[in-house]
């Protein structure tokens, strides 16, 4: 370490609070990753929320050989994450504190990077990059990466309202005295998404914040776990009610602190993140859930004022929210699902409603969501930059032993595309397990005779994709326009006769290929591939494991983990 760094960054200054419930399989790894941060960590406080699987005993054994580790066992399970975090926060004696969940880890050097930045900048909060690591594949996705592109100092949250988008309490270093001075704590008890509220309370206190590009937290995502974490367990309507409750309290907290712009940014985030995420999953729920979700969401969105709706009116989340608010019953779920996807896709029909007297419109009327919902206007799309439009592309893929071809159809959008002149489309397949790309092609877009769409064709080398082994491939497209602008999109999976079904194809390279084009939860085209007899066997075994897992969940139920993130 450089001798020029402030003295505070060279001695034990950090206490790390690790919380867990019935997570004996992972909690030791979490604690060890905290202890491995080096001498800057003076104490690790592990709070066991009355586990029944031997977690507390495991932690006690670790503590016998590690004087920096203190274990606190709560006498009764709290039902959430807020209470054990508060317990740990009360026990910390260090000038700075960090939080860690029992199923995650801190990468080497994380605490040092945050402490150095906080000391150099005199910040009450230091925040770094969190990555979501899918297990068992190991694929990583950065969380709110734009915030952490470079090191930056934010004198007050009002100067960067986008801070509300990172609502994780983890991946951050807090000055302990700052939290205690302002009485900043987590909601206690069975309160889901408690860190949404905690993050708002931190921002409401107006800290000086330093942002660093370093990886400081690894959030493990285990979708096949027998007990899902709260952030993954979204099947019940109570989960949605809990999330909106947390978002409402966060907004009220910021508004009560006089931070109106940050409060509005929190509402923006709800539309762009929470609302879109749950709308994408509505088709997976039963009719009872959809009706309850729709009624609750309409009541929540009714709290928004005109200023909330006026900000970026063409944004996908706002359009989705306005449709929900305007209709008393669930409607247009497939179309809403695609608009809520990332990137957004607005599929036909593209309706228009006549303008009032004294107005002229050479396009035949004002763009609207539908003829029977004319109050939801899409007029903002007429001036939205072409590289931000919700372009709709249909894709059809019929795998063949020889000459597999991808067929694409790009739809016109109220004349905007004709003005921009789409010329070509780059085709790319990304392997979901590791993000690797293959089969990149550029295809020419040809206007249809009617002029309402453009079509393109691209060859797909299935053997080349399968060379990386069994996996899932997502299709990504980049539409390029004559002025040099471009827009990355995904494609709607066209479900024509015989298209979305599994096929076994002979292959000179792999002997046999098991191929299945399918539609994702958001309706996008994706492709599952398994090469060779061994690959086919792996697919069959995976399907059996998922079937057994679903049966267990149905027969025994499951409870959310004591270590979720509230987002």
C-alpha positions as a printed NumPy array, in Angstrom:
array([[  0.   ,   0.   ,   0.   ],
       [  1.212,   3.466,  -0.814],
       [  2.61 ,   5.332,   2.218],
       [  0.859,   8.463,   0.953],
       [ -2.633,   7.131,   1.666],
       [ -4.446,   8.547,   4.698],
       [ -3.609,   6.721,   7.9  ],
       [ -7.235,   5.626,   8.308],
       [ -6.867,   3.346,   5.268],
       [ -3.852,   1.495,   6.69 ],
       [ -5.275,   0.066,   9.929],
       [ -8.254,  -2.029,  10.975],
       [-11.244,   0.23 ,  10.408],
       [-14.068,  -1.96 ,   9.06 ],
       [-16.637,  -4.207,  10.663],
       [-18.453,  -6.599,   8.317],
       [-21.92 ,  -7.86 ,   9.243],
       [-22.761, -11.286,   7.785],
       [-26.346, -12.495,   8.152],
       [-27.77 , -15.925,   7.426],
       [-30.572, -18.372,   8.078],
       [-30.336, -22.133,   7.439],
       [-27.463, -21.634,   5.013],
       [-24.79 , -23.96 ,   6.367],
       [-23.752, -24.837,   2.82 ],
       [-22.533, -21.304,   2.08 ],
       [-22.158, -19.197,   5.219],
       [-18.592, -20.312,   5.938],
       [-17.473, -19.19 ,   2.476],
       [-19.075, -15.791,   3.052],
       [-17.366, -15.345,   6.433],
       [-14.006, -16.481,   5.081],
       [-14.258, -13.997,   2.197],
       [-14.841, -11.242,   4.779],
       [-11.901, -12.319,   6.94 ],
       [ -9.692, -12.595,   3.848],
       [-10.078,  -8.86 ,   3.197],
       [ -6.968,  -8.399,   5.316],
       [ -5.984,  -6.144,   8.217],
       [ -8.385,  -3.331,   7.231],
       [-11.176,  -5.553,   8.598],
       [-11.024,  -5.446,  12.374],
       [-14.156,  -7.48 ,  13.07 ],
       [-16.66 ,  -9.756,  11.379],
       [-20.026, -10.043,  13.11 ],
       [-21.948, -13.123,  11.953],
       [-25.618, -12.983,  12.929],
       [-27.447, -16.295,  12.736],
       [-31.219, -15.794,  12.55 ],
       [-32.039, -18.881,  14.644],
       [-31.031, -21.471,  12.062],
       [-32.028, -25.117,  12.433],
       [-29.416, -26.65 ,  10.093],
       [-26.296, -26.335,  12.232],
       [-25.208, -22.941,  10.832],
       [-24.702, -21.446,  14.286],
       [-22.536, -24.356,  15.425],
       [-20.465, -24.123,  12.247],
       [-19.891, -20.408,  12.85 ],
       [-18.989, -21.053,  16.483],
       [-16.287, -23.506,  15.4  ],
       [-14.869, -20.95 ,  12.974],
       [-14.781, -18.361,  15.763],
       [-12.582, -20.554,  17.972],
       [ -9.661, -20.055,  15.579],
       [-10.439, -16.516,  14.408],
       [-10.4  , -13.792,  17.088],
       [-11.897, -11.22 ,  14.683],
       [-15.09 , -13.278,  14.291],
       [-18.01 , -12.701,  16.657],
       [-21.081, -14.929,  16.357],
       [-24.505, -13.753,  17.513],
       [-27.363, -16.268,  17.493],
       [-30.8  , -14.74 ,  17.612],
       [-33.211, -16.569,  19.969],
       [-36.075, -16.502,  17.441],
       [-36.225, -16.226,  13.679],
       [-37.133, -12.703,  12.583],
       [-38.682, -13.713,   9.255],
       [-36.638, -11.205,   7.285],
       [-33.225,  -9.664,   6.792],
       [-33.69 ,  -6.281,   8.464],
       [-33.645,  -7.427,  12.086],
       [-30.421,  -9.504,  11.877],
       [-28.697,  -6.69 ,  10.003],
       [-29.759,  -4.248,  12.719],
       [-28.471,  -6.7  ,  15.334],
       [-25.107,  -6.785,  13.613],
       [-25.017,  -3.026,  13.147],
       [-25.635,  -2.527,  16.88 ],
       [-22.723,  -4.842,  17.692],
       [-20.146,  -3.268,  15.367],
       [-17.508,  -1.119,  17.065],
       [-15.482,  -0.167,  13.955],
       [-15.606,   3.278,  12.321],
       [-16.938,   1.752,   9.082],
       [-19.401,  -1.06 ,   8.386],
       [-20.246,  -3.297,   5.439],
       [-22.999,  -5.88 ,   4.942],
       [-22.661,  -9.353,   3.435],
       [-25.254, -12.079,   2.88 ],
       [-24.443, -15.662,   3.742],
       [-24.819, -16.969,   0.185],
       [-22.548, -14.316,  -1.398],
       [-18.846, -13.406,  -1.182],
       [-16.568, -10.384,  -1.177],
       [-13.861, -10.497,  -3.873],
       [-10.251,  -9.964,  -2.698],
       [ -9.414,  -6.313,  -2.069],
       [-13.03 ,  -5.106,  -1.948],
       [-12.892,  -3.644,   1.566],
       [ -9.52 ,  -1.987,   0.929],
       [-10.755,  -0.353,  -2.299],
       [-13.826,   1.088,  -0.595],
       [-11.987,   2.236,   2.524],
       [ -9.217,   3.924,   0.522],
       [-11.758,   5.819,  -1.582],
       [-13.801,   6.873,   1.461],
       [-10.707,   8.078,   3.309],
       [ -9.275,   9.994,   0.361],
       [-12.562,  11.736,  -0.413],
       [-13.89 ,  12.212,   3.118],
       [-17.074,  10.347,   2.12 ],
       [-19.694,   8.919,   4.466],
       [-20.541,   6.231,   1.885],
       [-18.291,   4.431,  -0.618],
       [-19.991,   2.286,  -3.24 ],
       [-18.549,  -0.113,  -5.814],
       [-19.583,  -2.51 ,  -8.532],
       [-21.663,  -5.556,  -7.631],
       [-21.804,  -8.458, -10.086],
       [-24.569, -11.059, -10.301],
       [-22.979, -14.48 , -10.752],
       [-25.319, -17.164, -12.088],
       [-24.577, -20.572, -10.618],
       [-23.55 , -23.133, -11.629],
       [-22.621, -21.522, -14.986],
       [-20.57 , -18.712, -13.424],
       [-21.842, -16.12 , -15.901],
       [-21.566, -12.614, -14.454],
       [-23.682,  -9.525, -15.075],
       [-22.749,  -6.143, -13.557],
       [-25.408,  -4.438, -11.445],
       [-26.126,  -0.811, -12.454],
       [-22.809,  -0.652, -14.3  ],
       [-23.233,   2.937, -15.64 ],
       [-22.918,   4.283, -12.098],
       [-19.5  ,   2.694, -11.727],
       [-17.855,   3.378, -15.085],
       [-15.263,   5.642, -13.444],
       [-14.418,   6.9  ,  -9.987],
       [-16.649,   9.832,  -9.048],
       [-17.509,  11.901,  -5.997],
       [-21.123,  12.933,  -5.42 ],
       [-21.327,  15.796,  -2.955],
       [-25.048,  15.208,  -2.362],
       [-27.511,  12.658,  -3.797],
       [-29.59 ,  15.435,  -5.375],
       [-26.695,  15.97 ,  -7.806],
       [-27.032,  12.384,  -9.101],
       [-30.631,  11.161,  -8.639],
       [-29.752,   7.98 , -10.562],
       [-28.192,   6.725,  -7.324],
       [-31.641,   5.433,  -6.329],
       [-31.304,   2.757,  -9.017],
       [-28.692,   0.94 ,  -6.952],
       [-30.832,  -0.022,  -3.999],
       [-28.53 ,  -2.737,  -2.687],
       [-27.303,  -2.296,   0.857],
       [-24.367,  -4.554,  -0.002],
       [-21.361,  -3.56 ,  -2.076],
       [-21.038,  -0.415,   0.003],
       [-19.022,   0.916,   2.93 ],
       [-20.798,   3.169,   5.444],
       [-19.337,   5.356,   8.146],
       [-20.849,   3.784,  11.26 ],
       [-21.218,   7.108,  13.063],
       [-23.114,   8.545,  10.086],
       [-25.7  ,   5.75 ,  10.251],
       [-26.101,   6.103,  14.019],
       [-26.202,   9.893,  13.97 ],
       [-29.121,   9.847,  11.528],
       [-30.837,   6.808,  13.063],
       [-30.557,   4.877,   9.8  ],
       [-31.691,   1.294,  10.269],
       [-33.431,  -1.465,   8.338],
       [-37.153,  -2.168,   8.743],
       [-37.533,  -4.932,  11.314],
       [-39.412,  -8.211,  11.198],
       [-41.09 ,  -9.805,   8.205],
       [-40.424,  -6.895,   5.888],
       [-39.445,  -7.899,   2.361],
       [-37.166,  -5.707,   0.262],
       [-35.863,  -3.986,   3.353],
       [-32.791,  -2.631,   1.602],
       [-34.968,  -0.538,  -0.735],
       [-36.03 ,   1.381,   2.372],
       [-32.553,   1.38 ,   3.919],
       [-31.014,   2.81 ,   0.743],
       [-33.619,   5.588,   0.682],
       [-32.907,   6.442,   4.309],
       [-29.192,   6.684,   3.527],
       [-29.781,   8.996,   0.542],
       [-32.292,  11.07 ,   2.501],
       [-29.559,  11.899,   5.019],
       [-27.563,  13.577,   2.236],
       [-24.186,  11.84 ,   2.475],
       [-21.1  ,  12.625,   0.46 ],
       [-20.657,   9.511,  -1.697],
       [-17.686,   8.174,  -3.626],
       [-18.277,   5.689,  -6.454],
       [-15.482,   3.34 ,  -7.492],
       [-15.273,   1.049, -10.551],
       [-13.798,  -1.836,  -8.525],
       [-15.672,  -5.129,  -8.175],
       [-16.577,  -5.17 ,  -4.502],
       [-19.408,  -7.715,  -4.206],
       [-20.358, -11.024,  -5.831],
       [-24.079, -11.739,  -5.626],
       [-24.707, -15.444,  -6.198],
       [-27.9  , -16.31 ,  -8.07 ],
       [-29.032, -19.904,  -7.571],
       [-32.253, -20.315,  -9.556],
       [-32.318, -24.086,  -9.081],
       [-31.982, -23.944,  -5.305],
       [-34.604, -25.824,  -3.315],
       [-35.327, -22.632,  -1.37 ],
       [-35.354, -19.545,  -3.553],
       [-34.11 , -16.197,  -2.272],
       [-36.762, -13.53 ,  -1.848],
       [-35.577, -11.613,  -4.901],
       [-36.192, -14.719,  -7.047],
       [-39.365, -15.951,  -5.322],
       [-41.945, -13.709,  -7.002],
       [-44.773, -16.173,  -7.625],
       [-47.2  , -14.953,  -4.92 ],
       [-49.146, -11.683,  -4.963],
       [-47.911, -10.923,  -1.433],
       [-44.423, -10.508,  -2.895],
       [-45.663,  -7.754,  -5.233],
       [-47.543,  -6.042,  -2.417],
       [-44.381,  -6.142,  -0.288],
       [-42.305,  -4.652,  -3.084],
       [-44.709,  -1.781,  -3.73 ],
       [-44.915,  -1.172,   0.015],
       [-41.137,  -0.839,   0.184],
       [-41.053,   1.431,  -2.882],
       [-43.802,   3.638,  -1.438],
       [-41.959,   3.99 ,   1.882],
       [-38.722,   4.807,   0.044],
       [-40.474,   7.54 ,  -1.954],
       [-42.08 ,   8.998,   1.171],
       [-38.718,   8.971,   2.956],
       [-37.001,  10.909,   0.19 ],
       [-39.881,  13.315,  -0.239],
       [-40.007,  13.932,   3.512],
       [-36.314,  14.838,   3.431],
       [-37.019,  17.511,   0.816],
       [-35.3  ,  15.589,  -1.981],
       [-38.054,  15.914,  -4.576],
       [-35.913,  15.094,  -7.616],
       [-34.455,  12.   ,  -5.995],
       [-37.972,  10.943,  -4.973],
       [-39.135,  11.34 ,  -8.589],
       [-36.131,   9.303,  -9.713],
       [-37.264,   6.558,  -7.331],
       [-40.652,   6.514,  -9.051],
       [-38.919,   6.463, -12.434],
       [-36.974,   3.441, -11.276],
       [-40.136,   1.63 , -10.203],
       [-41.633,   2.031, -13.683],
       [-38.443,   1.083, -15.491],
       [-37.368,  -1.802, -13.258],
       [-39.988,  -3.272, -10.929],
       [-43.017,  -2.769, -13.174],
       [-41.328,  -4.085, -16.318],
       [-39.884,  -7.104, -14.495],
       [-43.246,  -8.223, -13.104],
       [-45.157,  -7.514, -16.335],
       [-42.773,  -9.814, -18.193],
       [-43.807, -12.609, -15.815],
       [-47.58 , -12.013, -15.778],
       [-48.167, -14.628, -18.46 ],
       [-46.702, -17.261, -16.128],
       [-49.325, -16.6  , -13.444],
       [-52.909, -17.786, -13.145],
       [-55.961, -15.615, -13.753],
       [-56.528, -14.974, -10.043],
       [-52.988, -13.634,  -9.601],
       [-53.237, -11.448, -12.704],
       [-56.485,  -9.827, -11.552],
       [-55.102,  -9.193,  -8.058],
       [-51.814,  -7.868,  -9.489],
       [-53.61 ,  -5.574, -11.916],
       [-55.925,  -4.1  ,  -9.264],
       [-53.083,  -3.535,  -6.796],
       [-50.825,  -1.965,  -9.43 ],
       [-53.565,   0.421, -10.609],
       [-54.086,   1.576,  -7.032],
       [-50.347,   2.099,  -6.579],
       [-49.886,   3.977,  -9.857],
       [-52.848,   6.216,  -9.005],
       [-50.551,   7.803,  -6.4  ],
       [-48.323,   9.179,  -9.195],
       [-48.879,  12.819, -10.095],
       [-48.759,  14.612, -13.45 ],
       [-45.087,  15.427, -13.014],
       [-44.245,  11.752, -12.595],
       [-45.958,  10.847, -15.871],
       [-44.576,  13.816, -17.804],
       [-40.939,  12.733, -17.477],
       [-39.813,  10.912, -20.636],
       [-43.383,   9.978, -21.717],
       [-42.139,   7.61 , -24.431],
       [-40.183,   5.406, -22.018],
       [-41.387,   1.77 , -22.097],
       [-42.128,   1.575, -18.36 ],
       [-44.309,   4.679, -18.509],
       [-46.253,   3.347, -21.486],
       [-46.83 ,   0.052, -19.668],
       [-47.921,   1.909, -16.534],
       [-50.355,   4.124, -18.448],
       [-52.005,   1.083, -20.046],
       [-52.429,  -0.578, -16.649],
       [-53.786,   2.621, -15.115],
       [-56.24 ,   3.202, -17.986],
       [-57.825,  -0.256, -17.992],
       [-59.856,  -1.713, -15.098],
       [-59.105,  -5.292, -16.185],
       [-55.951,  -7.093, -17.385],
       [-55.524,  -6.722, -21.128],
       [-53.011,  -7.065, -23.953],
       [-50.636,  -9.126, -21.784],
       [-48.54 , -10.552, -24.659],
       [-48.03 ,  -7.088, -26.134],
       [-47.279,  -5.536, -22.735],
       [-44.815,  -8.336, -22.013],
       [-42.837,  -7.463, -25.123],
       [-42.92 ,  -3.739, -24.404],
       [-41.587,  -4.551, -20.918],
       [-38.725,  -6.626, -22.33 ],
       [-35.128,  -5.388, -22.578],
       [-34.724,  -3.944, -25.134],
       [-38.388,  -2.981, -25.459],
       [-40.416,  -4.197, -28.451],
       [-43.716,  -2.526, -29.418],
       [-45.478,  -4.961, -31.709],
       [-48.386,  -4.166, -34.068],
       [-51.135,  -3.114, -34.364],
       [-50.163,   0.552, -34.502],
       [-53.464,   2.339, -33.988],
       [-54.256,   6.018, -34.468],
       [-56.979,   8.236, -33.081],
       [-58.246,  11.374, -34.788],
       [-57.073,  14.679, -33.314],
       [-59.49 ,  17.248, -32.06 ],
       [-60.831,  20.198, -34.113],
       [-58.208,  22.668, -35.277],
       [-55.452,  20.064, -35.502],
       [-54.041,  18.468, -38.587],
       [-52.09 ,  15.257, -38.83 ],
       [-50.783,  14.079, -42.15 ],
       [-50.264,  10.625, -40.638],
       [-53.992,  10.113, -40.128],
       [-54.301,  10.8  , -36.403],
       [-52.531,  10.624, -33.081],
       [-50.68 ,   7.361, -32.33 ],
       [-52.463,   5.504, -29.525],
       [-52.144,   2.182, -27.755],
       [-55.315,   0.836, -29.353],
       [-58.586,   2.05 , -30.835],
       [-60.488,   1.143, -27.663],
       [-57.883,   2.773, -25.39 ],
       [-57.298,   6.116, -27.144],
       [-56.425,   7.878, -23.887],
       [-53.03 ,   6.169, -23.871],
       [-51.242,   8.172, -26.527],
       [-47.957,   7.144, -28.132],
       [-47.288,  10.587, -29.552],
       [-43.923,  10.749, -27.763],
       [-42.639,   8.07 , -30.165],
       [-42.859,  10.573, -33.018],
       [-39.974,  12.592, -31.562],
       [-38.062,   9.904, -29.659],
       [-34.541,   9.263, -31.074],
       [-34.527,   6.34 , -33.462],
       [-31.862,   4.569, -31.396],
       [-34.271,   4.576, -28.431],
       [-37.431,   3.406, -30.24 ],
       [-39.081,   0.114, -29.202],
       [-38.489,  -1.595, -32.545],
       [-40.419,  -4.778, -33.297],
       [-38.724,  -7.586, -35.197],
       [-40.277, -11.005, -35.792],
       [-37.911, -13.961, -36.158],
       [-38.543, -17.447, -37.504],
       [-35.997, -20.252, -37.344],
       [-36.583, -23.734, -38.76 ],
       [-33.534, -25.87 , -37.938],
       [-32.432, -28.213, -40.716],
       [-29.57 , -30.622, -41.151],
       [-28.399, -28.442, -44.033],
       [-28.97 , -24.773, -44.615],
       [-30.66 , -23.471, -41.435],
       [-31.878, -19.97 , -42.134],
       [-33.097, -17.186, -39.862],
       [-35.897, -15.056, -41.321],
       [-36.479, -11.559, -39.899],
       [-39.236,  -8.995, -40.336],
       [-38.81 ,  -5.416, -39.048],
       [-42.104,  -3.556, -38.594],
       [-42.683,   0.093, -39.436],
       [-43.468,   2.33 , -36.445],
       [-45.66 ,   5.323, -37.288],
       [-43.423,   6.266, -40.2  ],
       [-40.311,   6.744, -38.071],
       [-38.352,   3.944, -39.689],
       [-39.101,   5.087, -43.229],
       [-37.682,   8.461, -42.266],
       [-34.552,   6.888, -40.764],
       [-33.99 ,   4.376, -43.576],
       [-33.082,   0.958, -42.115],
       [-30.382,  -0.609, -44.294],
       [-29.001,  -3.706, -42.606],
       [-29.128,  -5.822, -39.471],
       [-26.24 ,  -7.416, -37.593],
       [-27.139, -10.885, -36.305],
       [-25.407, -12.242, -33.229],
       [-25.99 , -15.288, -31.01 ],
       [-24.853, -14.987, -27.369],
       [-24.351, -18.047, -25.215],
       [-26.273, -17.526, -22.017],
       [-23.918, -19.593, -19.876],
       [-20.82 , -17.48 , -20.479],
       [-21.75 , -14.566, -22.775],
       [-19.59 , -15.807, -25.656],
       [-20.728, -14.858, -29.155],
       [-20.915, -16.856, -32.346],
       [-22.358, -16.828, -35.864],
       [-22.188, -13.068, -36.36 ],
       [-23.693, -12.059, -39.695],
       [-24.826,  -8.876, -41.414],
       [-27.97 ,  -9.117, -43.532],
       [-29.479,  -6.542, -45.879],
       [-32.937,  -5.221, -44.993],
       [-35.282,  -5.238, -47.977],
       [-38.539,  -3.22 , -47.928],
       [-41.726,  -5.191, -48.552],
       [-43.991,  -4.339, -51.445],
       [-46.532,  -2.726, -49.138],
       [-43.82 ,  -0.633, -47.509],
       [-44.948,  -1.451, -43.966],
       [-41.985,  -3.66 , -43.093],
       [-38.468,  -4.779, -44.038],
       [-37.249,  -8.365, -44.288],
       [-33.841, -10.015, -44.024],
       [-32.392, -13.503, -44.082],
       [-29.259, -14.864, -42.428],
       [-27.711, -18.332, -42.382],
       [-27.155, -19.991, -39.001],
       [-24.32 , -22.487, -38.509],
       [-25.754, -24.775, -35.824],
       [-22.616, -26.931, -35.748],
       [-20.506, -23.869, -34.949],
       [-22.798, -22.925, -32.066],
       [-22.754, -26.49 , -30.761],
       [-18.949, -26.551, -30.774],
       [-19.024, -24.927, -27.328],
       [-21.147, -27.768, -25.943],
       [-24.71 , -27.909, -24.704],
       [-26.126, -24.483, -23.96 ],
       [-28.718, -21.812, -24.595],
       [-28.22 , -19.086, -27.179],
       [-30.022, -15.738, -27.19 ],
       [-30.51 , -13.849, -30.436],
       [-29.45 , -10.191, -30.536],
       [-29.852,  -7.876, -33.51 ],
       [-28.515,  -4.428, -34.317],
       [-30.536,  -2.5  , -36.873],
       [-28.429,   0.034, -38.772],
       [-29.824,   3.157, -40.454],
       [-28.541,   5.236, -43.347],
       [-27.341,   8.129, -41.151],
       [-25.121,   5.794, -39.11 ],
       [-27.494,   5.431, -36.153],
       [-28.198,   1.945, -34.835],
       [-30.441,   0.212, -32.336],
       [-29.841,  -3.106, -30.554],
       [-32.994,  -5.214, -30.291],
       [-34.121,  -8.733, -29.61 ],
       [-36.659, -10.486, -31.819],
       [-40.149, -11.788, -31.144],
       [-40.226, -15.563, -31.621],
       [-42.686, -16.236, -34.426],
       [-44.669, -19.334, -33.444],
       [-45.706, -20.586, -36.851],
       [-46.578, -24.256, -37.519],
       [-43.697, -26.531, -36.542],
       [-41.282, -23.729, -35.668],
       [-40.915, -23.892, -31.892],
       [-40.35 , -27.6  , -31.355],
       [-37.435, -29.848, -30.511],
       [-35.636, -31.624, -33.353],
       [-32.854, -34.198, -33.524],
       [-30.706, -33.473, -36.563],
       [-27.889, -35.55 , -38.051],
       [-24.563, -33.741, -37.958],
       [-21.311, -34.559, -39.733],
       [-19.436, -32.737, -36.952],
       [-21.328, -33.941, -33.87 ],
       [-23.14 , -37.073, -35.097],
       [-26.418, -35.711, -33.72 ],
       [-27.706, -32.29 , -32.655],
       [-30.665, -31.768, -30.355],
       [-32.088, -28.364, -31.336],
       [-35.012, -26.388, -29.914],
       [-35.931, -22.818, -30.851],
       [-38.202, -21.372, -28.161],
       [-39.724, -18.155, -26.838],
       [-38.298, -16.744, -23.593],
       [-40.506, -15.318, -20.832],
       [-40.37 , -11.971, -22.635],
       [-41.306, -13.567, -25.974],
       [-37.827, -13.315, -27.537],
       [-36.371, -16.015, -29.768],
       [-33.727, -18.207, -28.16 ],
       [-32.158, -21.527, -29.063],
       [-31.231, -24.59 , -26.999],
       [-28.522, -26.838, -28.404],
       [-27.061, -30.157, -27.242],
       [-24.426, -31.846, -29.436],
       [-23.705, -35.56 , -29.524],
       [-25.169, -38.447, -27.567],
       [-23.588, -37.193, -24.328],
       [-25.112, -33.736, -24.819],
       [-28.546, -35.205, -25.447],
       [-28.216, -37.243, -22.275],
       [-27.286, -34.113, -20.293],
       [-30.423, -32.367, -21.543],
       [-32.619, -35.302, -20.515],
       [-31.044, -35.428, -17.054],
       [-31.487, -31.669, -16.652],
       [-35.165, -31.909, -17.543],
       [-35.64 , -34.686, -14.993],
       [-33.941, -32.615, -12.284],
       [-36.183, -29.628, -13.032],
       [-39.263, -31.862, -12.996],
       [-38.302, -33.344,  -9.622],
       [-37.618, -29.847,  -8.276],
       [-41.054, -28.595,  -9.371],
       [-42.738, -31.614,  -7.772],
       [-40.912, -30.995,  -4.484],
       [-41.872, -27.322,  -4.522],
       [-45.501, -28.217,  -5.166],
       [-45.667, -30.897,  -2.485],
       [-43.67 , -29.231,   0.288],
       [-43.738, -25.485,  -0.399],
       [-40.687, -23.326,   0.241],
       [-39.686, -20.334,   2.305],
       [-37.561, -17.43 ,   1.106],
       [-33.939, -17.438,   2.168],
       [-32.83 , -15.283,   5.055],
       [-30.328, -13.596,   2.754],
       [-32.201, -11.879,  -0.075],
       [-31.599,  -8.604,  -1.819],
       [-34.564,  -6.233,  -2.046],
       [-34.766,  -5.5  ,  -5.767]])
